């Protein structure tokens, strides 16, 4: 991976700046919010933008800025957990099938293809119906749904790399299969894998927002960007600011990860 070349990529630079700003805001929300995100103040119902309330208040008098910070943190936790599960099991399955091939490849990849045939959001909904709603159940459901896509990417990279000279040299030096897979081959797939991880974050943010919007994702009292949009849909014309800020936060998060992915993919 040529980091010097990547750092000169405009998409990567723009994505890094945008993602960095969003992550800074989310990190700030871990330690400080102007108000408790769940505290209701009837006297501040639909309060406009002001120094006191930077993004105004919702129909319950809750500070939107505080809820956006808290909801962004929840969304990012769900996205990170989802990608962690997907990448961990995807690497394991993809490495084994891509390196060994044969009957192991046939069995695991047929199962993988069967799971991959279902849209990830529908598969996640199936698991949610079995596990129940809630932040951690959403992470498990989406994580399982994301495994097949990562497995296919890793498998293709292992097939491409396993017959290269550096792998043959490692075998001649007596390196074991697992050392070759995870010490020699895996680092050489990182450019493609990192791009896939950024896309995974993209998809996970959108999937979590969609599920919470439908009321089957993150549940109250936890704030969620998708749930905030769901609560705001009845006030789109009367109080558009209610939906603007959580919607804009989702767009900026997705755009940042998308630019990072594009920057990595093109190098």
Short mmCIF file of C-alpha atoms in Angstrom, two decimals:
data_model
loop_
_atom_site.label_atom_id
_atom_site.label_comp_id
_atom_site.label_asym_id
_atom_site.label_seq_id
_atom_site.Cartn_x
_atom_site.Cartn_y
_atom_site.Cartn_z
CA UNK A 1 0.00 0.00 0.00
CA UNK A 2 1.51 3.28 -1.14
CA UNK A 3 0.42 5.68 1.62
CA UNK A 4 2.37 8.59 0.09
CA UNK A 5 0.39 8.25 -3.12
CA UNK A 6 -2.92 7.77 -1.27
CA UNK A 7 -2.36 10.89 0.82
CA UNK A 8 -2.21 12.94 -2.41
CA UNK A 9 -5.59 11.62 -3.55
CA UNK A 10 -8.18 14.42 -3.40
CA UNK A 11 -11.07 12.10 -2.53
CA UNK A 12 -9.06 10.55 0.28
CA UNK A 13 -8.09 13.98 1.65
CA UNK A 14 -11.66 15.30 1.45
CA UNK A 15 -13.04 12.11 3.01
CA UNK A 16 -10.46 12.22 5.80
CA UNK A 17 -11.28 15.84 6.65
CA UNK A 18 -15.05 15.30 6.56
CA UNK A 19 -14.91 12.05 8.51
CA UNK A 20 -12.49 13.59 11.00
CA UNK A 21 -14.86 16.50 11.67
CA UNK A 22 -17.81 14.15 12.15
CA UNK A 23 -15.83 11.83 14.42
CA UNK A 24 -14.65 14.80 16.48
CA UNK A 25 -18.26 15.87 17.02
CA UNK A 26 -19.26 12.33 17.96
CA UNK A 27 -16.30 12.01 20.33
CA UNK A 28 -17.25 15.34 21.90
CA UNK A 29 -20.73 13.95 22.45
CA UNK A 30 -19.24 11.08 24.45
CA UNK A 31 -18.02 13.54 27.09
CA UNK A 32 -20.22 16.60 26.75
CA UNK A 33 -23.70 17.55 25.55
CA UNK A 34 -25.30 20.92 26.37
CA UNK A 35 -28.38 19.12 27.75
CA UNK A 36 -29.42 15.61 28.63
CA UNK A 37 -30.59 14.23 25.25
CA UNK A 38 -33.70 12.71 26.84
CA UNK A 39 -34.73 15.57 29.14
CA UNK A 40 -38.08 17.06 28.09
CA UNK A 41 -38.88 20.73 28.57
CA UNK A 42 -42.50 21.57 27.59
CA UNK A 43 -41.69 25.30 27.66
CA UNK A 44 -39.05 24.77 24.91
CA UNK A 45 -41.30 22.78 22.55
CA UNK A 46 -40.25 23.54 18.94
CA UNK A 47 -37.90 26.28 20.15
CA UNK A 48 -36.03 27.83 17.24
CA UNK A 49 -32.30 28.01 16.63
CA UNK A 50 -30.60 30.19 19.23
CA UNK A 51 -27.46 30.49 21.31
CA UNK A 52 -29.21 28.41 23.96
CA UNK A 53 -30.34 25.72 21.51
CA UNK A 54 -27.97 25.59 18.53
CA UNK A 55 -30.30 23.35 16.48
CA UNK A 56 -33.56 24.18 18.19
CA UNK A 57 -35.81 21.75 20.10
CA UNK A 58 -38.16 18.95 19.09
CA UNK A 59 -41.85 18.38 19.83
CA UNK A 60 -41.00 17.24 23.37
CA UNK A 61 -38.74 20.20 24.09
CA UNK A 62 -35.57 18.10 23.86
CA UNK A 63 -32.42 19.82 22.60
CA UNK A 64 -31.83 18.63 19.02
CA UNK A 65 -28.09 19.36 19.08
CA UNK A 66 -27.64 17.13 22.15
CA UNK A 67 -29.75 14.40 20.54
CA UNK A 68 -27.80 14.60 17.27
CA UNK A 69 -24.52 14.17 19.17
CA UNK A 70 -25.95 11.26 21.16
CA UNK A 71 -27.67 9.72 18.14
CA UNK A 72 -24.51 9.98 16.02
CA UNK A 73 -22.59 8.13 18.72
CA UNK A 74 -25.21 5.37 18.80
CA UNK A 75 -25.22 5.09 15.02
CA UNK A 76 -21.43 4.93 14.86
CA UNK A 77 -21.29 2.28 17.62
CA UNK A 78 -23.78 0.15 15.69
CA UNK A 79 -21.85 0.67 12.44
CA UNK A 80 -18.49 -0.16 14.07
CA UNK A 81 -19.88 -3.29 15.74
CA UNK A 82 -21.51 -4.38 12.50
CA UNK A 83 -18.33 -3.98 10.48
CA UNK A 84 -16.22 -5.66 13.18
CA UNK A 85 -18.39 -8.79 13.10
CA UNK A 86 -18.61 -8.77 9.31
CA UNK A 87 -14.86 -8.27 8.79
CA UNK A 88 -13.77 -10.79 11.44
CA UNK A 89 -15.85 -13.68 10.16
CA UNK A 90 -15.53 -12.54 6.55
CA UNK A 91 -11.71 -12.65 6.76
CA UNK A 92 -11.78 -16.08 8.38
CA UNK A 93 -14.15 -17.58 5.79
CA UNK A 94 -12.54 -15.80 2.84
CA UNK A 95 -9.00 -16.75 3.89
CA UNK A 96 -9.82 -20.43 4.37
CA UNK A 97 -11.79 -20.80 1.15
CA UNK A 98 -9.44 -18.70 -0.96
CA UNK A 99 -6.26 -20.36 0.28
CA UNK A 100 -7.32 -24.01 0.48
CA UNK A 101 -10.00 -24.19 -2.22
CA UNK A 102 -11.40 -27.65 -2.91
CA UNK A 103 -14.34 -29.09 -1.00
CA UNK A 104 -13.96 -26.55 1.82
CA UNK A 105 -14.33 -23.75 -0.71
CA UNK A 106 -17.36 -25.39 -2.33
CA UNK A 107 -19.23 -25.99 0.92
CA UNK A 108 -18.53 -22.66 2.64
CA UNK A 109 -19.01 -20.51 -0.44
CA UNK A 110 -22.30 -22.20 -1.39
CA UNK A 111 -23.57 -21.39 2.09
CA UNK A 112 -22.11 -17.90 1.74
CA UNK A 113 -23.79 -17.42 -1.66
CA UNK A 114 -27.13 -18.59 -0.27
CA UNK A 115 -26.92 -16.00 2.50
CA UNK A 116 -25.60 -13.35 0.07
CA UNK A 117 -28.63 -13.90 -2.18
CA UNK A 118 -30.80 -12.14 0.42
CA UNK A 119 -30.52 -8.34 0.63
CA UNK A 120 -28.61 -7.55 3.81
CA UNK A 121 -31.37 -5.37 5.26
CA UNK A 122 -33.96 -8.14 4.78
CA UNK A 123 -31.63 -10.67 6.35
CA UNK A 124 -31.08 -8.30 9.28
CA UNK A 125 -34.84 -7.92 9.67
CA UNK A 126 -35.14 -11.70 9.86
CA UNK A 127 -32.59 -11.87 12.67
CA UNK A 128 -34.23 -8.93 14.46
CA UNK A 129 -37.55 -10.79 14.37
CA UNK A 130 -35.80 -13.70 16.10
CA UNK A 131 -33.59 -11.76 18.51
CA UNK A 132 -35.80 -8.75 19.20
CA UNK A 133 -35.04 -5.04 18.69
CA UNK A 134 -32.39 -3.05 20.51
CA UNK A 135 -28.92 -1.66 19.83
CA UNK A 136 -26.93 -4.84 20.46
CA UNK A 137 -29.37 -7.06 18.59
CA UNK A 138 -29.12 -4.70 15.63
CA UNK A 139 -25.31 -5.01 15.72
CA UNK A 140 -25.50 -8.83 15.73
CA UNK A 141 -28.17 -8.93 13.00
CA UNK A 142 -26.40 -6.51 10.66
CA UNK A 143 -22.99 -8.04 11.42
CA UNK A 144 -24.17 -11.50 10.33
CA UNK A 145 -25.81 -10.00 7.25
CA UNK A 146 -22.53 -8.27 6.28
CA UNK A 147 -20.32 -11.39 6.58
CA UNK A 148 -20.94 -12.76 3.04
CA UNK A 149 -19.83 -9.59 1.23
CA UNK A 150 -16.56 -9.37 3.16
CA UNK A 151 -15.96 -13.12 2.69
CA UNK A 152 -16.28 -12.83 -1.09
CA UNK A 153 -13.85 -9.89 -1.24
CA UNK A 154 -11.23 -11.59 0.96
CA UNK A 155 -11.57 -14.89 -0.91
CA UNK A 156 -10.94 -13.25 -4.28
CA UNK A 157 -7.85 -11.47 -2.92
CA UNK A 158 -6.45 -14.70 -1.43
CA UNK A 159 -6.98 -16.56 -4.70
CA UNK A 160 -5.12 -13.75 -6.51
CA UNK A 161 -2.21 -13.72 -4.05
CA UNK A 162 -1.70 -17.35 -3.00
CA UNK A 163 0.41 -18.31 -6.04
CA UNK A 164 2.63 -15.22 -6.01
CA UNK A 165 6.38 -15.46 -5.50
CA UNK A 166 6.41 -14.09 -1.95
CA UNK A 167 4.00 -16.84 -0.87
CA UNK A 168 6.11 -19.53 -2.54
CA UNK A 169 9.19 -18.10 -0.85
CA UNK A 170 7.47 -18.23 2.56
CA UNK A 171 6.54 -21.88 1.96
CA UNK A 172 10.16 -22.73 1.07
CA UNK A 173 11.24 -21.14 4.35
CA UNK A 174 8.91 -23.49 6.21
CA UNK A 175 6.15 -21.05 7.16
CA UNK A 176 2.90 -22.72 8.20
CA UNK A 177 -0.40 -22.19 6.40
CA UNK A 178 -1.89 -19.89 9.02
CA UNK A 179 1.25 -17.78 9.14
CA UNK A 180 1.22 -17.48 5.35
CA UNK A 181 -2.48 -16.56 5.36
CA UNK A 182 -2.53 -13.98 8.12
CA UNK A 183 1.06 -12.66 8.20
CA UNK A 184 2.02 -12.72 4.52
CA UNK A 185 -1.14 -12.63 2.37
CA UNK A 186 -3.60 -10.67 4.51
CA UNK A 187 -1.45 -7.48 4.76
CA UNK A 188 -1.24 -7.45 0.96
CA UNK A 189 -5.04 -7.30 0.73
CA UNK A 190 -5.39 -4.29 3.02
CA UNK A 191 -5.95 -1.65 0.31
CA UNK A 192 -8.97 -3.52 -1.06
CA UNK A 193 -10.11 -4.55 2.41
CA UNK A 194 -9.92 -1.02 3.84
CA UNK A 195 -11.98 0.26 0.90
CA UNK A 196 -14.54 -2.47 1.59
CA UNK A 197 -14.59 -1.54 5.29
CA UNK A 198 -15.39 2.09 4.44
CA UNK A 199 -18.24 0.92 2.20
CA UNK A 200 -19.33 -1.36 5.03
CA UNK A 201 -19.48 1.63 7.39
CA UNK A 202 -21.53 3.46 4.77
CA UNK A 203 -24.02 0.63 4.44
CA UNK A 204 -24.17 0.03 8.19
CA UNK A 205 -24.98 3.69 8.94
CA UNK A 206 -27.77 3.64 6.36
CA UNK A 207 -29.07 0.24 7.50
CA UNK A 208 -29.17 1.27 11.17
CA UNK A 209 -30.88 4.55 10.30
CA UNK A 210 -33.43 2.71 8.18
CA UNK A 211 -34.21 0.12 10.85
CA UNK A 212 -34.49 2.74 13.59
CA UNK A 213 -36.70 4.84 11.30
CA UNK A 214 -39.05 1.85 11.04
CA UNK A 215 -39.00 1.42 14.81
CA UNK A 216 -37.22 -1.96 14.84
CA UNK A 217 -33.70 -0.72 15.50
CA UNK A 218 -32.40 1.32 18.42
CA UNK A 219 -35.14 1.77 21.01
CA UNK A 220 -35.89 4.64 23.41
CA UNK A 221 -34.45 6.10 25.54
CA UNK A 222 -31.36 5.76 23.31
CA UNK A 223 -31.22 8.52 20.70
CA UNK A 224 -30.71 7.47 17.09
CA UNK A 225 -30.46 9.50 13.90
CA UNK A 226 -32.95 7.22 12.15
CA UNK A 227 -35.42 7.41 15.02
CA UNK A 228 -35.11 11.21 15.09
CA UNK A 229 -36.07 11.28 11.40
CA UNK A 230 -39.02 9.02 12.14
CA UNK A 231 -40.20 11.32 14.93
CA UNK A 232 -39.76 14.37 12.67
CA UNK A 233 -41.72 13.09 9.65
CA UNK A 234 -45.03 14.47 11.00
CA UNK A 235 -43.50 17.94 11.21
CA UNK A 236 -41.62 18.12 7.90
CA UNK A 237 -43.55 21.14 6.63
CA UNK A 238 -44.27 22.90 9.90
CA UNK A 239 -40.84 22.45 11.53
CA UNK A 240 -38.37 21.34 8.79
CA UNK A 241 -35.35 21.96 11.04
CA UNK A 242 -36.44 18.98 13.16
CA UNK A 243 -35.51 16.59 10.34
CA UNK A 244 -32.77 18.68 8.71
CA UNK A 245 -29.98 18.19 11.23
CA UNK A 246 -30.19 14.40 11.81
CA UNK A 247 -30.66 13.92 8.05
CA UNK A 248 -27.67 16.14 7.25
CA UNK A 249 -25.56 14.26 9.81
CA UNK A 250 -26.33 10.94 8.09
CA UNK A 251 -25.49 12.43 4.69
CA UNK A 252 -22.14 13.82 5.89
CA UNK A 253 -21.18 10.54 7.60
CA UNK A 254 -22.01 8.53 4.47
CA UNK A 255 -20.27 11.05 2.18
CA UNK A 256 -17.11 11.01 4.32
CA UNK A 257 -16.83 7.21 4.36
CA UNK A 258 -17.70 7.09 0.65
CA UNK A 259 -14.91 9.49 -0.29
CA UNK A 260 -12.43 7.55 1.85
CA UNK A 261 -13.45 4.31 0.14
CA UNK A 262 -13.13 5.86 -3.31
CA UNK A 263 -9.73 7.32 -2.45
CA UNK A 264 -8.41 3.95 -1.26
CA UNK A 265 -9.96 2.00 -4.13
CA UNK A 266 -8.35 4.11 -6.82
CA UNK A 267 -4.79 3.62 -5.51
#
